[in-house]
mmCIF file of C-alpha atoms in Angstrom:
data_model
loop_
_atom_site.group_PDB
_atom_site.id
_atom_site.type_symbol
_atom_site.label_atom_id
_atom_site.label_comp_id
_atom_site.label_asym_id
_atom_site.label_seq_id
_atom_site.Cartn_x
_atom_site.Cartn_y
_atom_site.Cartn_z
ATOM 1 C CA MET M 7 0.130 -0.025 -0.095
ATOM 2 C CA ASN M 8 2.774 2.342 0.883
ATOM 3 C CA ALA M 9 4.566 1.613 -2.415
ATOM 4 C CA ILE M 10 1.278 2.630 -4.380
ATOM 5 C CA ARG M 11 0.823 5.652 -2.408
ATOM 6 C CA ASN M 12 4.574 6.635 -3.395
ATOM 7 C CA MET M 13 4.079 5.871 -6.874
ATOM 8 C CA GLN M 14 0.848 7.899 -7.024
ATOM 9 C CA GLY M 15 2.608 10.661 -5.190
ATOM 10 C CA ARG M 16 5.689 10.726 -7.749
ATOM 11 C CA ARG M 17 3.011 10.693 -10.774
ATOM 12 C CA ARG M 18 1.383 13.764 -8.898
ATOM 13 C CA SER M 19 4.442 15.653 -8.558
ATOM 14 C CA ALA M 20 5.615 14.899 -12.067
ATOM 15 C CA VAL M 21 2.156 16.067 -13.391
ATOM 16 C CA ILE M 22 2.489 19.263 -11.362
ATOM 17 C CA ILE M 23 6.103 19.847 -12.595
ATOM 18 C CA GLY M 24 5.133 19.261 -16.122
ATOM 19 C CA LEU M 25 2.122 21.752 -15.769
ATOM 20 C CA ALA M 26 4.592 24.192 -14.011
ATOM 21 C CA ALA M 27 7.048 23.839 -17.130
ATOM 22 C CA LEU M 28 4.553 24.193 -19.616
ATOM 23 C CA LEU M 29 3.047 27.540 -17.937
ATOM 24 C CA VAL M 30 6.771 28.766 -17.759
ATOM 25 C CA LEU M 31 7.373 27.990 -21.391
ATOM 26 C CA ALA M 32 3.881 29.471 -22.407
ATOM 27 C CA GLY M 33 4.636 32.714 -20.113
ATOM 28 C CA GLY M 34 8.146 32.831 -21.954
ATOM 29 C CA GLY M 35 6.739 32.482 -25.433
ATOM 30 C CA GLY M 36 3.933 35.033 -24.742
ATOM 31 C CA TYR M 37 6.739 37.508 -23.405
ATOM 32 C CA TRP M 38 8.786 37.015 -26.473
ATOM 33 C CA LEU M 39 6.139 37.253 -28.638
ATOM 34 C CA TYR M 40 4.924 40.242 -26.722
ATOM 35 C CA GLY M 41 8.271 42.047 -27.141
ATOM 36 C CA LYS M 42 8.567 40.909 -30.777
ATOM 37 C CA LEU M 43 5.163 42.612 -31.307
ATOM 38 C CA THR M 44 5.962 45.937 -29.628
ATOM 39 C CA THR M 45 9.584 46.558 -30.686
ATOM 40 C CA THR M 46 11.493 47.421 -33.551
ATOM 41 C CA HIS M 47 14.756 45.388 -33.715
ATOM 42 C CA ILE M 48 17.397 47.583 -35.660
ATOM 43 C CA THR M 49 20.984 46.666 -36.228
ATOM 44 C CA ALA M 50 23.691 49.080 -36.831
ATOM 45 C CA TYR M 51 27.119 48.767 -37.891
ATOM 46 C CA PHE M 52 29.685 51.280 -36.451
ATOM 47 C CA ASP M 53 33.357 51.889 -37.249
ATOM 48 C CA ARG M 54 34.095 51.449 -33.555
ATOM 49 C CA THR M 55 32.087 51.507 -30.248
ATOM 50 C CA VAL M 56 33.617 53.186 -27.016
ATOM 51 C CA ALA M 57 31.510 53.060 -23.790
ATOM 52 C CA ILE M 58 28.476 51.320 -25.761
ATOM 53 C CA TYR M 59 27.184 48.275 -23.837
ATOM 54 C CA PRO M 60 24.110 45.879 -23.651
ATOM 55 C CA GLY M 61 21.611 48.012 -21.788
ATOM 56 C CA SER M 62 22.900 51.567 -23.124
ATOM 57 C CA GLU M 63 20.168 53.954 -23.965
ATOM 58 C CA VAL M 64 18.984 54.554 -27.692
ATOM 59 C CA ARG M 65 17.205 58.098 -27.778
ATOM 60 C CA VAL M 66 15.332 60.141 -30.393
ATOM 61 C CA LEU M 67 15.550 63.969 -29.812
ATOM 62 C CA GLY M 68 17.173 63.269 -26.403
ATOM 63 C CA VAL M 69 14.279 61.118 -25.157
ATOM 64 C CA GLN M 70 14.827 57.305 -24.382
ATOM 65 C CA VAL M 71 12.859 55.271 -26.705
ATOM 66 C CA GLY M 72 14.896 51.760 -26.224
ATOM 67 C CA LYS M 73 17.995 49.905 -25.214
ATOM 68 C CA VAL M 74 21.339 48.383 -26.866
ATOM 69 C CA ALA M 75 20.646 44.496 -26.863
ATOM 70 C CA SER M 76 24.185 43.434 -27.828
ATOM 71 C CA VAL M 77 27.503 44.658 -29.141
ATOM 72 C CA THR M 78 29.411 42.329 -31.481
ATOM 73 C CA PRO M 79 32.774 43.019 -32.954
ATOM 74 C CA GLN M 80 33.095 41.953 -36.550
ATOM 75 C CA GLY M 81 36.406 42.585 -38.243
ATOM 76 C CA ASP M 82 36.667 46.154 -39.140
ATOM 77 C CA ARG M 83 33.124 47.098 -37.898
ATOM 78 C CA VAL M 84 31.107 46.613 -34.593
ATOM 79 C CA LYS M 85 27.602 45.181 -34.893
ATOM 80 C CA VAL M 86 25.276 46.823 -32.452
ATOM 81 C CA GLU M 87 21.628 45.401 -32.198
ATOM 82 C CA MET M 88 18.898 47.636 -30.609
ATOM 83 C CA ASN M 89 15.471 47.253 -29.462
ATOM 84 C CA VAL M 90 13.221 50.406 -29.792
ATOM 85 C CA LYS M 91 9.528 50.632 -28.962
ATOM 86 C CA ARG M 92 7.023 49.947 -31.778
ATOM 87 C CA SER M 93 4.871 52.936 -30.988
ATOM 88 C CA VAL M 94 7.800 55.063 -31.732
ATOM 89 C CA ASP M 95 8.019 56.013 -35.769
ATOM 90 C CA ILE M 96 11.418 55.966 -36.981
ATOM 91 C CA PRO M 97 12.463 57.248 -40.566
ATOM 92 C CA ALA M 98 13.388 54.387 -43.057
ATOM 93 C CA ASP M 99 16.652 56.367 -43.746
ATOM 94 C CA ALA M 100 17.436 57.346 -40.186
ATOM 95 C CA LYS M 101 21.007 57.592 -39.066
ATOM 96 C CA ALA M 102 22.458 56.351 -35.925
ATOM 97 C CA VAL M 103 25.205 58.270 -34.114
ATOM 98 C CA GLN M 104 26.927 57.633 -30.880
ATOM 99 C CA ILE M 105 26.694 60.431 -28.276
ATOM 100 C CA ASN M 106 29.000 61.583 -25.608
ATOM 101 C CA PRO M 107 27.010 63.601 -23.211
ATOM 102 C CA SER M 108 30.261 64.513 -21.010
ATOM 103 C CA VAL M 109 34.025 63.702 -21.128
ATOM 104 C CA VAL M 110 33.460 60.949 -18.643
ATOM 105 C CA GLY M 111 30.347 58.542 -18.490
ATOM 106 C CA ASP M 112 28.509 56.067 -20.481
ATOM 107 C CA ARG M 113 27.385 57.168 -24.227
ATOM 108 C CA PHE M 114 23.898 56.572 -25.925
ATOM 109 C CA ILE M 115 22.881 56.080 -29.563
ATOM 110 C CA GLN M 116 20.887 58.580 -31.110
ATOM 111 C CA LEU M 117 18.573 58.010 -33.998
ATOM 112 C CA ALA M 118 18.032 60.937 -36.240
ATOM 113 C CA PRO M 119 16.104 62.829 -37.722
ATOM 114 C CA ALA M 120 12.985 62.474 -35.833
ATOM 115 C CA TYR M 121 10.119 61.199 -38.036
ATOM 116 C CA THR M 122 7.887 63.675 -39.844
ATOM 117 C CA GLY M 123 6.378 62.001 -42.643
ATOM 118 C CA GLY M 124 7.144 59.213 -45.238
ATOM 119 C CA PRO M 125 8.262 55.732 -45.010
ATOM 120 C CA LYS M 126 8.791 53.982 -41.703
ATOM 121 C CA MET M 127 11.547 51.943 -40.664
ATOM 122 C CA ALA M 128 10.446 48.053 -40.892
ATOM 123 C CA ARG M 129 10.299 45.668 -37.758
ATOM 124 C CA ASP M 130 13.657 44.437 -38.655
ATOM 125 C CA ALA M 131 16.093 46.723 -40.062
ATOM 126 C CA VAL M 132 19.493 47.475 -40.868
ATOM 127 C CA ILE M 133 21.419 50.705 -40.789
ATOM 128 C CA PRO M 134 24.622 50.392 -42.812
ATOM 129 C CA LYS M 135 28.067 51.845 -41.647
ATOM 130 C CA GLU M 136 27.627 54.624 -44.140
ATOM 131 C CA ARG M 137 24.724 55.923 -42.137
ATOM 132 C CA THR M 138 26.410 55.888 -38.685
ATOM 133 C CA ALA M 139 28.896 58.111 -36.963
ATOM 134 C CA THR M 140 31.438 57.934 -33.975
ATOM 135 C CA PRO M 141 32.481 61.112 -32.009
ATOM 136 C CA VAL M 142 36.226 61.606 -31.987
ATOM 137 C CA GLU M 143 37.831 60.612 -28.845
ATOM 138 C CA VAL M 144 39.324 63.038 -26.434
ATOM 139 C CA ASP M 145 42.883 61.556 -26.598
ATOM 140 C CA ARG M 146 42.711 61.597 -30.007
ATOM 141 C CA LEU M 147 41.984 65.174 -30.122
ATOM 142 C CA TYR M 148 44.592 65.774 -27.591
ATOM 143 C CA LYS M 149 46.964 63.980 -29.842
ATOM 144 C CA SER M 150 46.008 65.728 -32.947
ATOM 145 C CA ILE M 151 46.673 69.192 -30.915
ATOM 146 C CA LYS M 152 50.039 67.888 -29.717
ATOM 147 C CA ASP M 153 51.130 66.900 -33.222
ATOM 148 C CA LEU M 154 50.101 70.250 -34.715
ATOM 149 C CA SER M 155 52.207 71.765 -31.864
ATOM 150 C CA ASP M 156 55.198 70.034 -32.480
ATOM 151 C CA ALA M 157 54.728 70.678 -36.511
ATOM 152 C CA LEU M 158 54.513 74.341 -35.549
ATOM 153 C CA GLY M 159 56.874 74.316 -32.751
ATOM 154 C CA PRO M 160 60.729 74.926 -32.460
ATOM 155 C CA ASN M 161 61.409 71.366 -33.742
ATOM 156 C CA GLY M 162 59.308 71.888 -36.750
ATOM 157 C CA ALA M 163 58.109 74.605 -39.036
ATOM 158 C CA ASN M 164 59.375 77.362 -36.458
ATOM 159 C CA LYS M 165 62.889 75.714 -36.316
ATOM 160 C CA ASN M 166 64.471 78.890 -37.954
ATOM 161 C CA GLY M 167 61.768 81.311 -36.719
ATOM 162 C CA ALA M 168 59.501 80.954 -39.926
ATOM 163 C CA VAL M 169 56.115 80.692 -38.115
ATOM 164 C CA THR M 170 57.494 83.610 -35.521
ATOM 165 C CA ASP M 171 58.229 85.896 -38.740
ATOM 166 C CA LEU M 172 54.843 84.909 -40.373
ATOM 167 C CA LEU M 173 53.122 85.990 -37.124
ATOM 168 C CA LYS M 174 54.954 89.202 -36.820
ATOM 169 C CA THR M 175 54.303 90.010 -40.561
ATOM 170 C CA SER M 176 50.532 89.292 -40.188
ATOM 171 C CA ALA M 177 50.410 91.394 -37.007
ATOM 172 C CA ALA M 178 51.858 94.157 -38.685
ATOM 173 C CA ASN M 179 50.066 93.896 -41.831
ATOM 174 C CA LEU M 180 46.510 93.685 -39.774
ATOM 175 C CA SER M 181 47.318 96.431 -37.506
ATOM 176 C CA GLY M 182 45.084 99.027 -38.082
ATOM 177 C CA ASN M 183 42.926 97.102 -40.560
ATOM 178 C CA GLY M 184 40.672 95.561 -38.460
ATOM 179 C CA GLU M 185 37.613 97.665 -39.666
ATOM 180 C CA ALA M 186 38.581 97.194 -43.220
ATOM 181 C CA LEU M 187 38.934 93.362 -42.733
ATOM 182 C CA GLY M 188 35.576 93.303 -41.063
ATOM 183 C CA THR M 189 33.904 95.345 -44.089
ATOM 184 C CA SER M 190 35.657 92.847 -46.479
ATOM 185 C CA LEU M 191 34.316 89.538 -44.517
ATOM 186 C CA THR M 192 30.957 91.155 -44.333
ATOM 187 C CA ASN M 193 30.811 91.905 -48.100
ATOM 188 C CA LEU M 194 32.036 88.453 -48.929
ATOM 189 C CA SER M 195 29.377 86.885 -46.862
ATOM 190 C CA ARG M 196 26.630 89.136 -48.735
ATOM 191 C CA ALA M 197 28.228 88.050 -52.049
ATOM 192 C CA ALA M 198 28.186 84.314 -51.095
ATOM 193 C CA ARG M 199 24.480 85.006 -49.906
ATOM 194 C CA TYR M 200 23.777 86.877 -53.130
ATOM 195 C CA LEU M 201 25.225 83.731 -55.214
ATOM 196 C CA SER M 202 23.115 81.199 -53.062
ATOM 197 C CA ASP M 203 20.037 83.181 -53.674
ATOM 198 C CA SER M 204 20.876 83.561 -57.499
ATOM 199 C CA ARG M 205 22.000 79.961 -57.957
ATOM 200 C CA ASN M 206 19.065 79.152 -60.203
ATOM 201 C CA ASP M 207 19.652 82.119 -62.557
ATOM 202 C CA ILE M 208 23.414 81.279 -62.340
ATOM 203 C CA PHE M 209 22.773 77.505 -63.526
ATOM 204 C CA ASP M 210 20.116 78.557 -65.916
ATOM 205 C CA THR M 211 22.786 81.043 -67.647
ATOM 206 C CA VAL M 212 25.289 78.410 -67.780
ATOM 207 C CA LYS M 213 22.838 76.156 -69.407
ATOM 208 C CA ASN M 214 22.076 78.908 -72.011
ATOM 209 C CA LEU M 215 25.842 79.453 -72.675
ATOM 210 C CA GLN M 216 26.398 75.929 -73.209
ATOM 211 C CA VAL M 217 23.429 75.860 -75.598
ATOM 212 C CA PHE M 218 24.904 78.957 -77.354
ATOM 213 C CA VAL M 219 28.168 77.463 -77.701
ATOM 214 C CA SER M 220 26.618 74.150 -78.913
ATOM 215 C CA ALA M 221 24.801 76.041 -81.669
ATOM 216 C CA LEU M 222 28.100 78.126 -82.793
ATOM 217 C CA ALA M 223 29.737 74.317 -82.967
ATOM 218 C CA VAL M 224 27.091 72.961 -85.098
ATOM 219 C CA ASN M 225 27.000 76.062 -87.301
ATOM 220 C CA ASP M 226 30.882 76.396 -87.336
ATOM 221 C CA GLN M 227 30.931 76.925 -91.176
ATOM 222 C CA GLN M 228 28.338 79.567 -90.944
ATOM 223 C CA VAL M 229 30.141 81.534 -88.141
ATOM 224 C CA ARG M 230 33.609 81.297 -90.234
ATOM 225 C CA THR M 231 31.827 82.728 -93.085
ATOM 226 C CA PHE M 232 30.458 85.445 -90.924
ATOM 227 C CA ASN M 233 33.870 86.333 -89.574
ATOM 228 C CA ALA M 234 35.308 86.350 -93.074
ATOM 229 C CA GLN M 235 32.657 88.689 -94.291
ATOM 230 C CA LEU M 236 32.650 90.999 -91.191
ATOM 231 C CA ALA M 237 36.635 90.960 -91.668
ATOM 232 C CA SER M 238 36.178 92.094 -95.367
ATOM 233 C CA LEU M 239 33.663 94.724 -94.072
ATOM 234 C CA SER M 240 36.013 96.100 -91.542
ATOM 235 C CA GLY M 241 38.727 96.184 -94.227
ATOM 236 C CA PHE M 242 36.555 98.226 -96.518
ATOM 237 C CA LEU M 243 35.581 100.564 -93.952
ATOM 238 C CA ALA M 244 39.381 100.887 -92.865
ATOM 239 C CA ALA M 245 40.133 101.580 -96.671
ATOM 240 C CA GLU M 246 37.254 104.212 -96.869
ATOM 241 C CA ARG M 247 37.759 105.751 -93.276
ATOM 242 C CA ALA M 248 38.385 109.001 -95.131
ATOM 243 C CA ASP M 249 35.301 109.127 -96.913
ATOM 244 C CA LEU M 250 33.414 107.855 -93.999
ATOM 245 C CA GLY M 251 34.872 110.518 -91.815
ATOM 246 C CA ASN M 252 33.867 113.200 -94.432
ATOM 247 C CA ALA M 253 30.281 111.626 -94.430
ATOM 248 C CA LEU M 254 29.949 111.433 -90.911
ATOM 249 C CA GLN M 255 30.934 115.140 -90.552
ATOM 250 C CA LYS M 256 28.576 116.148 -93.369
ATOM 251 C CA LEU M 257 25.766 114.147 -91.546
ATOM 252 C CA SER M 258 26.609 116.038 -88.468
ATOM 253 C CA VAL M 259 26.276 119.319 -90.004
ATOM 254 C CA ALA M 260 23.172 118.332 -91.731
ATOM 255 C CA LEU M 261 21.551 117.053 -88.361
ATOM 256 C CA GLY M 262 22.522 120.430 -87.056
ATOM 257 C CA ASP M 263 20.802 122.123 -89.824
ATOM 258 C CA ILE M 264 17.586 119.825 -89.317
ATOM 259 C CA ALA M 265 17.884 120.826 -85.538
ATOM 260 C CA ARG M 266 17.720 124.444 -86.045
ATOM 261 C CA PHE M 267 15.087 124.235 -88.933
ATOM 262 C CA ILE M 268 13.014 122.277 -86.496
ATOM 263 C CA ASP M 269 13.800 124.773 -83.849
ATOM 264 C CA ALA M 270 12.973 127.859 -86.083
ATOM 265 C CA ASN M 271 9.660 126.315 -87.303
ATOM 266 C CA ARG M 272 8.417 124.226 -84.331
ATOM 267 C CA GLU M 273 4.838 125.695 -84.407
ATOM 268 C CA MET M 274 4.741 124.784 -88.423
ATOM 269 C CA VAL M 275 5.918 121.227 -87.674
ATOM 270 C CA ALA M 276 3.371 120.889 -84.802
ATOM 271 C CA GLN M 277 0.725 121.921 -87.189
ATOM 272 C CA ASN M 278 1.610 119.558 -90.006
ATOM 273 C CA ALA M 279 2.020 116.669 -87.379
ATOM 274 C CA ALA M 280 -1.481 117.517 -86.089
ATOM 275 C CA GLY M 281 -2.860 117.714 -89.715
ATOM 276 C CA LEU M 282 -1.009 114.441 -90.500
ATOM 277 C CA THR M 283 -2.895 113.075 -87.568
ATOM 278 C CA THR M 284 -6.219 114.349 -88.843
ATOM 279 C CA LEU M 285 -5.299 112.751 -92.166
ATOM 280 C CA THR M 286 -4.466 109.463 -90.790
ATOM 281 C CA ARG M 287 -7.660 109.351 -88.717
ATOM 282 C CA ILE M 288 -9.699 109.957 -91.915
ATOM 283 C CA LEU M 289 -7.950 107.386 -93.702
ATOM 284 C CA ALA M 290 -8.734 104.752 -91.017
ATOM 285 C CA GLN M 291 -12.324 105.714 -91.194
ATOM 286 C CA GLN M 292 -12.597 105.729 -94.932
ATOM 287 C CA ARG M 293 -10.421 102.460 -95.120
ATOM 288 C CA ASP M 294 -13.461 100.651 -96.696
ATOM 289 C CA ASP M 295 -13.809 103.234 -99.545
ATOM 290 C CA ILE M 296 -10.121 103.226 -100.175
ATOM 291 C CA ALA M 297 -10.074 99.508 -100.334
ATOM 292 C CA LYS M 298 -12.948 99.668 -102.798
ATOM 293 C CA ALA M 299 -11.048 102.174 -104.893
ATOM 294 C CA LEU M 300 -7.761 100.459 -105.148
ATOM 295 C CA PRO M 301 -8.898 97.813 -107.071
ATOM 296 C CA VAL M 302 -10.364 100.039 -109.876
ATOM 297 C CA LEU M 303 -7.709 102.804 -109.656
ATOM 298 C CA PRO M 304 -5.561 101.110 -112.033
ATOM 299 C CA VAL M 305 -8.485 100.492 -114.639
ATOM 300 C CA ALA M 306 -9.098 104.109 -114.118
ATOM 301 C CA LEU M 307 -5.737 105.333 -115.117
ATOM 302 C CA SER M 308 -5.611 102.872 -118.145
ATOM 303 C CA ASN M 309 -9.011 104.671 -119.186
ATOM 304 C CA LEU M 310 -7.529 107.887 -118.713
ATOM 305 C CA ILE M 311 -4.551 107.078 -121.135
ATOM 306 C CA ASN M 312 -6.686 105.295 -123.703
ATOM 307 C CA ILE M 313 -9.344 108.274 -124.141
ATOM 308 C CA HIS M 314 -6.470 109.716 -126.584
ATOM 309 C CA ASN M 315 -7.696 108.760 -130.114
ATOM 310 C CA GLY M 316 -4.325 108.711 -132.157
ATOM 311 C CA GLU M 317 -6.167 108.643 -135.438
ATOM 312 C CA SER M 318 -8.169 111.469 -135.049
ATOM 313 C CA GLY M 319 -6.233 113.455 -132.628
ATOM 314 C CA THR M 320 -9.266 113.803 -130.448
ATOM 315 C CA LEU M 321 -10.240 112.796 -126.820
ATOM 316 C CA ASP M 322 -12.984 110.095 -126.812
ATOM 317 C CA MET M 323 -14.675 109.870 -123.489
ATOM 318 C CA ARG M 324 -17.891 109.515 -121.525
ATOM 319 C CA ALA M 325 -17.912 110.906 -117.965
ATOM 320 C CA ASN M 326 -19.644 108.901 -115.685
ATOM 321 C CA LEU M 327 -19.787 110.426 -112.278
ATOM 322 C CA THR M 328 -20.517 107.884 -109.717
ATOM 323 C CA ASP M 329 -22.567 110.174 -107.421
ATOM 324 C CA LEU M 330 -24.790 111.243 -110.436
ATOM 325 C CA GLN M 331 -25.760 107.859 -111.182
ATOM 326 C CA ASP M 332 -27.152 107.677 -107.635
ATOM 327 C CA PRO M 333 -27.676 111.568 -106.341
ATOM 328 C CA MET M 334 -29.931 110.326 -103.644
ATOM 329 C CA GLY M 335 -27.177 108.354 -102.166
ATOM 330 C CA ALA M 336 -24.883 111.099 -102.540
ATOM 331 C CA GLN M 337 -27.185 113.177 -100.678
ATOM 332 C CA CYS M 338 -27.391 110.589 -97.875
ATOM 333 C CA ARG M 339 -23.530 110.402 -97.592
ATOM 334 C CA LEU M 340 -23.145 114.414 -97.391
ATOM 335 C CA LEU M 341 -25.558 114.314 -94.324
ATOM 336 C CA GLN M 342 -22.949 112.346 -92.310
ATOM 337 C CA ILE M 343 -21.150 115.287 -91.302
ATOM 338 C CA GLN M 344 -19.183 113.788 -88.489
ATOM 339 C CA LYS M 345 -17.176 111.771 -91.270
ATOM 340 C CA TYR M 346 -15.930 114.925 -93.023
ATOM 341 C CA LYS M 347 -14.880 116.754 -89.644
ATOM 342 C CA PRO M 348 -13.579 113.943 -87.392
ATOM 343 C CA GLY M 349 -13.132 115.149 -83.831
ATOM 344 C CA ASP M 350 -15.026 118.351 -84.232
ATOM 345 C CA PRO M 351 -17.656 118.437 -81.578
ATOM 346 C CA GLY M 352 -20.162 120.655 -83.415
ATOM 347 C CA ALA M 353 -20.000 118.184 -86.463
ATOM 348 C CA GLU M 354 -20.639 115.274 -83.993
ATOM 349 C CA ALA M 355 -23.395 116.771 -82.412
ATOM 350 C CA LEU M 356 -24.911 117.459 -85.733
ATOM 351 C CA GLY M 357 -24.210 114.098 -87.073
ATOM 352 C CA ARG M 358 -26.065 112.848 -83.865
ATOM 353 C CA THR M 359 -29.153 114.968 -84.660
ATOM 354 C CA LEU M 360 -29.331 114.077 -88.331
ATOM 355 C CA ALA M 361 -28.669 110.148 -87.483
ATOM 356 C CA PRO M 362 -32.446 109.384 -87.444
ATOM 357 C CA ILE M 363 -32.892 110.964 -91.119
ATOM 358 C CA VAL M 364 -29.616 109.205 -92.409
ATOM 359 C CA ALA M 365 -30.905 105.752 -91.110
ATOM 360 C CA HIS M 366 -33.910 106.119 -93.447
ATOM 361 C CA CYS M 367 -32.217 108.501 -95.961
ATOM 362 C CA LYS M 368 -31.396 105.564 -98.393
ATOM 363 C CA GLU M 369 -34.618 103.882 -98.342
ATOM 364 C CA ILE M 370 -36.244 107.275 -99.124
ATOM 365 C CA GLY M 371 -33.690 107.961 -101.616
ATOM 366 C CA ASP M 372 -34.199 104.382 -103.532
ATOM 367 C CA GLN M 373 -37.890 105.249 -103.448
ATOM 368 C CA ILE M 374 -37.321 108.417 -105.285
ATOM 369 C CA THR M 375 -34.702 107.077 -107.724
ATOM 370 C CA HIS M 376 -36.998 104.374 -108.683
ATOM 371 C CA GLY M 377 -39.844 106.603 -109.381
ATOM 372 C CA VAL M 378 -37.919 109.111 -111.842
ATOM 373 C CA LYS M 379 -35.587 106.281 -113.724
ATOM 374 C CA THR M 380 -36.429 106.049 -117.193
ATOM 375 C CA PRO M 381 -35.899 102.116 -118.466
ATOM 376 C CA SER M 382 -33.993 102.937 -121.710
ATOM 377 C CA LEU M 383 -32.680 106.404 -121.635
ATOM 378 C CA VAL M 384 -29.021 107.123 -120.745
ATOM 379 C CA LEU M 385 -28.830 110.807 -119.593
ATOM 380 C CA PRO M 386 -25.536 112.683 -119.827
ATOM 381 C CA PHE M 387 -22.700 112.142 -117.222
ATOM 382 C CA GLY M 388 -24.485 109.058 -116.306
ATOM 383 C CA ILE M 389 -27.475 110.802 -114.220
ATOM 384 C CA LEU M 390 -29.676 108.165 -113.083
ATOM 385 C CA SER M 391 -28.473 105.798 -115.810
ATOM 386 C CA ASN M 392 -26.154 103.233 -114.179
ATOM 387 C CA ASP M 393 -28.465 100.410 -114.881
ATOM 388 C CA ASN M 394 -28.828 101.666 -118.590
ATOM 389 C CA ILE M 395 -25.116 101.943 -118.864
ATOM 390 C CA GLN M 396 -24.522 98.315 -117.715
ATOM 391 C CA ARG M 397 -27.134 97.001 -120.245
ATOM 392 C CA ASN M 398 -25.766 99.044 -123.220
ATOM 393 C CA PRO M 399 -21.917 98.737 -122.947
ATOM 394 C CA VAL M 400 -19.739 101.016 -125.200
ATOM 395 C CA PRO M 401 -18.863 99.248 -128.466
ATOM 396 C CA GLY M 402 -15.567 97.790 -128.467
ATOM 397 C CA THR M 403 -15.283 97.450 -124.856
ATOM 398 C CA VAL M 404 -16.688 93.954 -124.466
ATOM 399 C CA PRO M 405 -15.270 91.000 -126.539
ATOM 400 C CA GLY M 406 -17.446 90.064 -129.265
ATOM 401 C CA VAL M 407 -19.140 93.398 -129.474
ATOM 402 C CA ASP M 408 -17.774 95.235 -132.774
ATOM 403 C CA SER M 409 -17.860 99.064 -132.956
ATOM 404 C CA ALA M 410 -20.595 100.322 -135.205
ATOM 405 C CA ARG M 411 -18.714 103.252 -136.220
ATOM 406 C CA PRO M 412 -16.069 103.073 -138.691
ATOM 407 C CA PRO M 413 -12.424 104.422 -137.987
ATOM 408 C CA ALA M 414 -11.688 107.968 -139.018
ATOM 409 C CA SER M 415 -9.336 106.699 -141.742
ATOM 410 C CA GLN M 416 -12.259 105.207 -143.495
ATOM 411 C CA THR M 417 -14.840 108.061 -142.943
ATOM 412 C CA PRO M 418 -15.238 110.330 -145.963
ATOM 413 C CA GLY M 419 -13.576 113.597 -145.367
ATOM 414 C CA GLY M 420 -11.941 112.000 -142.408
ATOM 415 C CA THR M 421 -8.188 112.391 -141.243
ATOM 416 C CA ARG M 422 -5.831 109.605 -142.672
#
C-alpha cells in the first residue's frame, strides 16, 4: 500500500512539475512574442564603439525610446543590435550616431532625424556603416593638438623662426586694418548669400551658354563665313575711313541744320503733325472706301490714257460720275457730317441730330430714284443711268461686240 501511495505521489509531482514547466514555457513564449510585436529591432554597424554596452540607451531627440541589446565586434566594424519601442516611428533612412554627453560617462545612441512623414523603418531594419557616426575621442583630439604643436614648434616649421616671422608680418599687416577686414568679410558674406540666392539664375545662364556654344559648334562653317565677311567689311571701312569720316562730318552738319530748322519752325511742324494725325484718322475711317477704290484705280488710269484717239487726234470719252448715278445716295452721304470733320464736337453733335434721317435716307432715296428712272434713256454724265449703261456697253469695250462706227481713216472727209 505504501508503495502504491509513493508511486501515485511521484506521478502527481511529475504532473505538477510538467504543468509548471508548460506554464513557464507558455509565459516565456508569450513574453517573447509580446516583445517581438511591440519593438522594432534595429541592427547598426559602426567603425568602432566606446562606452557602448548592452543596456545603453537609444534616444530620439534626447528622449529614451529603447536600449542596446548586444555589441559584437566583426573585423573592421562593430555590430550593435537595438530594440526600440514599436510605438515610436523611425524614418526608413534614419542615421545612428554615438553621443558623448560628457567627457566621463556612458554614451548613448541617437537615431536621427525624428520622423515627420514618409516611409517608416521596418520591424527588422539595418543601418549600414555609411549612415552611422562615432565621435572623435578626447585622447585622439589631444594627440592631434600635440602633433600640430610639434609641427609648428621649434622642432618643426618654426625651427628657423618662420612661424614667428609669419605671425609678426601678419600682425603688422593687420594692424589698423581691423575695420577694413571686417567690412571685407561682411561683403564676402553678402556676395556668398547673393550667389546662393541666385544659384538658379546662374545655372540657367551656364546652361544657356552651353546651348549657345553648342549652336556655334553646329554652325561652325556659317560662323567662319560671317567672320570672313565681317573682316572684309572691316577692311573696306578701313580703306574708306577718309570718305566715311567726311560723310559723318557732313551728316553731323546736316543734323545740326535739321535741328535748327525744326527749332525755328516748331509751330509749323506741330501743325503739320496735327494735320497728319487728322489725315491718318480720316484714312482709317475711310479705309473701306479706299479698299474699294484701289482695285479700280489701275483701270481708271488705263482708261484715262486710252481716251486719246491717235487717229483723229481727239479725246474720246464719256464722263460717268458715280455720285450722279445715285444722287440721292450722294445726298445721304453728305448728311454724315461727322465723317468729314472727325474730332469736331459741333460736327459730331450735328451728326447725332441727323442720325435718324440718315438711317432712313437710303430707303427714301431708293424710292425717289425708282420713281424717276427711265428704263431705256441714258442721260448725260450718267445721271440716274447706271443700270442702262450696264445694259448697253460701249462698243469695242466688250469682247465680241464690234464698234458700229468706222474709224476716222475710213470715213469720207476723215483724217488719215
